PDB file of C-alpha atoms in Angstrom:
ATOM      1  CA  MET V   1     172.577 -39.567 -55.788  1.00  0.00           C
ATOM      2  CA  SER V   2     168.962 -38.564 -55.278  1.00  0.00           C
ATOM      3  CA  THR V   3     167.788 -35.354 -53.641  1.00  0.00           C
ATOM      4  CA  PHE V   4     166.469 -37.438 -50.758  1.00  0.00           C
ATOM      5  CA  GLN V   5     169.893 -38.973 -50.147  1.00  0.00           C
ATOM      6  CA  THR V   6     171.512 -35.533 -50.280  1.00  0.00           C
ATOM      7  CA  ALA V   7     169.102 -34.219 -47.638  1.00  0.00           C
ATOM      8  CA  LEU V   8     169.536 -37.385 -45.579  1.00  0.00           C
ATOM      9  CA  SER V   9     173.309 -36.909 -45.525  1.00  0.00           C
ATOM     10  CA  GLY V  10     172.772 -33.453 -44.009  1.00  0.00           C
ATOM     11  CA  LEU V  11     170.405 -34.843 -41.383  1.00  0.00           C
ATOM     12  CA  GLN V  12     172.858 -37.592 -40.456  1.00  0.00           C
ATOM     13  CA  ALA V  13     175.678 -35.065 -40.108  1.00  0.00           C
ATOM     14  CA  ALA V  14     173.475 -32.794 -37.966  1.00  0.00           C
ATOM     15  CA  SER V  15     172.498 -35.781 -35.810  1.00  0.00           C
ATOM     16  CA  THR V  16     176.149 -36.613 -35.159  1.00  0.00           C
ATOM     17  CA  ASP V  17     176.825 -32.968 -34.295  1.00  0.00           C
ATOM     18  CA  LEU V  18     173.944 -32.988 -31.785  1.00  0.00           C
ATOM     19  CA  GLN V  19     175.286 -36.187 -30.198  1.00  0.00           C
ATOM     20  CA  VAL V  20     178.719 -34.610 -29.805  1.00  0.00           C
ATOM     21  CA  MET V  21     177.233 -31.421 -28.316  1.00  0.00           C
ATOM     22  CA  GLY V  22     175.064 -33.479 -25.948  1.00  0.00           C
ATOM     23  CA  ASN V  23     178.122 -35.376 -24.753  1.00  0.00           C
ATOM     24  CA  ASN V  24     179.955 -32.080 -24.192  1.00  0.00           C
ATOM     25  CA  ILE V  25     177.052 -30.689 -22.153  1.00  0.00           C
ATOM     26  CA  ALA V  26     176.621 -33.901 -20.133  1.00  0.00           C
ATOM     27  CA  ASN V  27     180.301 -33.813 -19.163  1.00  0.00           C
ATOM     28  CA  ALA V  28     180.631 -30.053 -18.620  1.00  0.00           C
ATOM     29  CA  ASN V  29     181.293 -30.546 -14.895  1.00  0.00           C
ATOM     30  CA  THR V  30     183.494 -33.636 -15.244  1.00  0.00           C
ATOM     31  CA  VAL V  31     186.993 -32.851 -14.005  1.00  0.00           C
ATOM     32  CA  GLY V  32     189.557 -33.203 -16.785  1.00  0.00           C
ATOM     33  CA  PHE V  33     186.936 -33.614 -19.542  1.00  0.00           C
ATOM     34  CA  LYS V  34     187.955 -32.261 -22.936  1.00  0.00           C
ATOM     35  CA  GLN V  35     185.183 -31.316 -25.315  1.00  0.00           C
ATOM     36  CA  SER V  36     184.905 -32.655 -28.852  1.00  0.00           C
ATOM     37  CA  ASN V  37     183.813 -30.964 -32.067  1.00  0.00           C
ATOM     38  CA  ALA V  38     182.337 -32.584 -35.153  1.00  0.00           C
ATOM     39  CA  GLN V  39     184.121 -31.487 -38.305  1.00  0.00           C
ATOM     40  CA  PHE V  40     182.238 -31.686 -41.567  1.00  0.00           C
ATOM     41  CA  ALA V  41     183.284 -32.286 -45.146  1.00  0.00           C
ATOM     42  CA  ASP V  42     181.178 -31.503 -48.156  1.00  0.00           C
ATOM     43  CA  ALA V  43     180.792 -34.336 -50.602  1.00  0.00           C
ATOM     44  CA  TYR V  44     181.492 -31.881 -53.449  1.00  0.00           C
ATOM     45  CA  ALA V  45     185.127 -31.416 -52.388  1.00  0.00           C
ATOM     46  CA  SER V  46     185.570 -35.184 -52.111  1.00  0.00           C
ATOM     47  CA  ALA V  47     184.056 -35.641 -55.561  1.00  0.00           C
ATOM     48  CA  ILE V  48     186.342 -33.015 -57.134  1.00  0.00           C
ATOM     49  CA  ALA V  49     189.411 -34.479 -55.410  1.00  0.00           C
ATOM     50  CA  GLY V  50     188.541 -37.889 -56.804  1.00  0.00           C
ATOM     51  CA  THR V  51     188.172 -39.508 -53.371  1.00  0.00           C
ATOM     52  CA  SER V  52     184.445 -40.157 -53.779  1.00  0.00           C
ATOM     53  CA  PRO V  53     182.590 -42.699 -55.913  1.00  0.00           C
ATOM     54  CA  GLN V  54     180.549 -39.779 -57.320  1.00  0.00           C
ATOM     55  CA  TYR V  55     183.646 -38.230 -58.965  1.00  0.00           C
ATOM     56  CA  GLY V  56     182.827 -34.955 -60.680  1.00  0.00           C
ATOM     57  CA  GLN V  57     179.269 -34.609 -59.323  1.00  0.00           C
ATOM     58  CA  ILE V  58     178.269 -31.529 -57.363  1.00  0.00           C
ATOM     59  CA  GLY V  59     175.613 -31.011 -54.701  1.00  0.00           C
ATOM     60  CA  ILE V  60     175.816 -34.527 -53.337  1.00  0.00           C
ATOM     61  CA  GLY V  61     175.588 -33.776 -49.618  1.00  0.00           C
ATOM     62  CA  THR V  62     177.802 -33.635 -46.584  1.00  0.00           C
ATOM     63  CA  SER V  63     179.392 -35.978 -44.094  1.00  0.00           C
ATOM     64  CA  VAL V  64     181.147 -35.888 -40.753  1.00  0.00           C
ATOM     65  CA  GLN V  65     184.828 -35.940 -41.568  1.00  0.00           C
ATOM     66  CA  THR V  66     185.944 -36.533 -37.995  1.00  0.00           C
ATOM     67  CA  VAL V  67     185.056 -35.904 -34.365  1.00  0.00           C
ATOM     68  CA  ALA V  68     188.109 -34.191 -32.898  1.00  0.00           C
ATOM     69  CA  GLN V  69     188.870 -33.787 -29.228  1.00  0.00           C
ATOM     70  CA  GLN V  70     189.877 -30.267 -28.191  1.00  0.00           C
ATOM     71  CA  PHE V  71     192.918 -30.120 -25.933  1.00  0.00           C
ATOM     72  CA  SER V  72     192.791 -26.412 -25.110  1.00  0.00           C
ATOM     73  CA  GLN V  73     193.357 -25.335 -21.513  1.00  0.00           C
ATOM     74  CA  GLY V  74     190.269 -25.459 -19.319  1.00  0.00           C
ATOM     75  CA  ASN V  75     189.518 -23.492 -16.166  1.00  0.00           C
ATOM     76  CA  ILE V  76     191.688 -24.144 -13.131  1.00  0.00           C
ATOM     77  CA  GLN V  77     189.750 -24.095  -9.864  1.00  0.00           C
ATOM     78  CA  THR V  78     190.982 -24.051  -6.287  1.00  0.00           C
ATOM     79  CA  SER V  79     189.915 -26.755  -3.851  1.00  0.00           C
ATOM     80  CA  ALA V  80     190.296 -27.658  -0.186  1.00  0.00           C
ATOM     81  CA  ASN V  81     192.068 -30.943  -1.011  1.00  0.00           C
ATOM     82  CA  PRO V  82     195.863 -30.499  -0.689  1.00  0.00           C
ATOM     83  CA  LEU V  83     196.377 -33.445  -3.079  1.00  0.00           C
ATOM     84  CA  ASP V  84     194.556 -31.792  -5.998  1.00  0.00           C
ATOM     85  CA  ILE V  85     196.904 -30.873  -8.838  1.00  0.00           C
ATOM     86  CA  ALA V  86     196.185 -29.005 -12.075  1.00  0.00           C
ATOM     87  CA  ILE V  87     198.096 -29.083 -15.331  1.00  0.00           C
ATOM     88  CA  ASN V  88     198.628 -25.608 -16.738  1.00  0.00           C
ATOM     89  CA  GLY V  89     199.197 -26.126 -20.455  1.00  0.00           C
ATOM     90  CA  GLN V  90     199.838 -29.323 -22.347  1.00  0.00           C
ATOM     91  CA  GLY V  91     200.384 -32.720 -20.801  1.00  0.00           C
ATOM     92  CA  PHE V  92     198.727 -35.622 -19.036  1.00  0.00           C
ATOM     93  CA  PHE V  93     199.023 -37.444 -15.743  1.00  0.00           C
ATOM     94  CA  GLN V  94     200.257 -41.019 -16.166  1.00  0.00           C
ATOM     95  CA  PHE V  95     198.489 -43.751 -14.192  1.00  0.00           C
ATOM     96  CA  ASN V  96     198.818 -47.495 -13.774  1.00  0.00           C
ATOM     97  CA  TYR V  97     195.348 -49.036 -14.095  1.00  0.00           C
ATOM     98  CA  ASP V  98     195.022 -52.837 -13.951  1.00  0.00           C
ATOM     99  CA  GLY V  99     198.590 -53.230 -15.188  1.00  0.00           C
ATOM    100  CA  ALA V 100     198.139 -50.852 -18.124  1.00  0.00           C
ATOM    101  CA  THR V 101     199.518 -47.336 -18.488  1.00  0.00           C
ATOM    102  CA  VAL V 102     196.706 -44.822 -18.997  1.00  0.00           C
ATOM    103  CA  TYR V 103     196.689 -41.038 -19.264  1.00  0.00           C
ATOM    104  CA  GLY V 104     194.305 -38.391 -17.991  1.00  0.00           C
ATOM    105  CA  ARG V 105     194.009 -34.796 -16.886  1.00  0.00           C
ATOM    106  CA  ASN V 106     191.913 -35.328 -13.755  1.00  0.00           C
ATOM    107  CA  GLY V 107     194.139 -34.155 -10.908  1.00  0.00           C
ATOM    108  CA  GLN V 108     191.822 -35.031  -8.015  1.00  0.00           C
ATOM    109  CA  PHE V 109     194.190 -37.339  -6.157  1.00  0.00           C
ATOM    110  CA  GLN V 110     193.712 -39.172  -2.879  1.00  0.00           C
ATOM    111  CA  ILE V 111     195.808 -41.514  -0.762  1.00  0.00           C
ATOM    112  CA  ASP V 112     195.230 -45.256  -1.273  1.00  0.00           C
ATOM    113  CA  LYS V 113     194.088 -47.042   1.841  1.00  0.00           C
TER     114      LYS V 113
END
């Protein structure tokens, strides 16, 4: 792997991290939103473990291993709506949406009309 490709792998990983952070910032005020974090893996560890085509090589860059959603408890805020509900701890609300069961943490409920 060339030096250029090694540097490029770092730039691509940083770009993904910026996209994830931008998404977190854009949704900071979205009720029930759970932030995500990019988790990185160095290509060296993959090469040593034998899970990379560059087995045994060192200094061959980095990659985004996964983008993981964080399910830690967010802030609970009071509201004037008596139908608003918050989940304190783990769990999800279960909804029926177009015949499918979906899950979410947004507890801003209202009565169907």
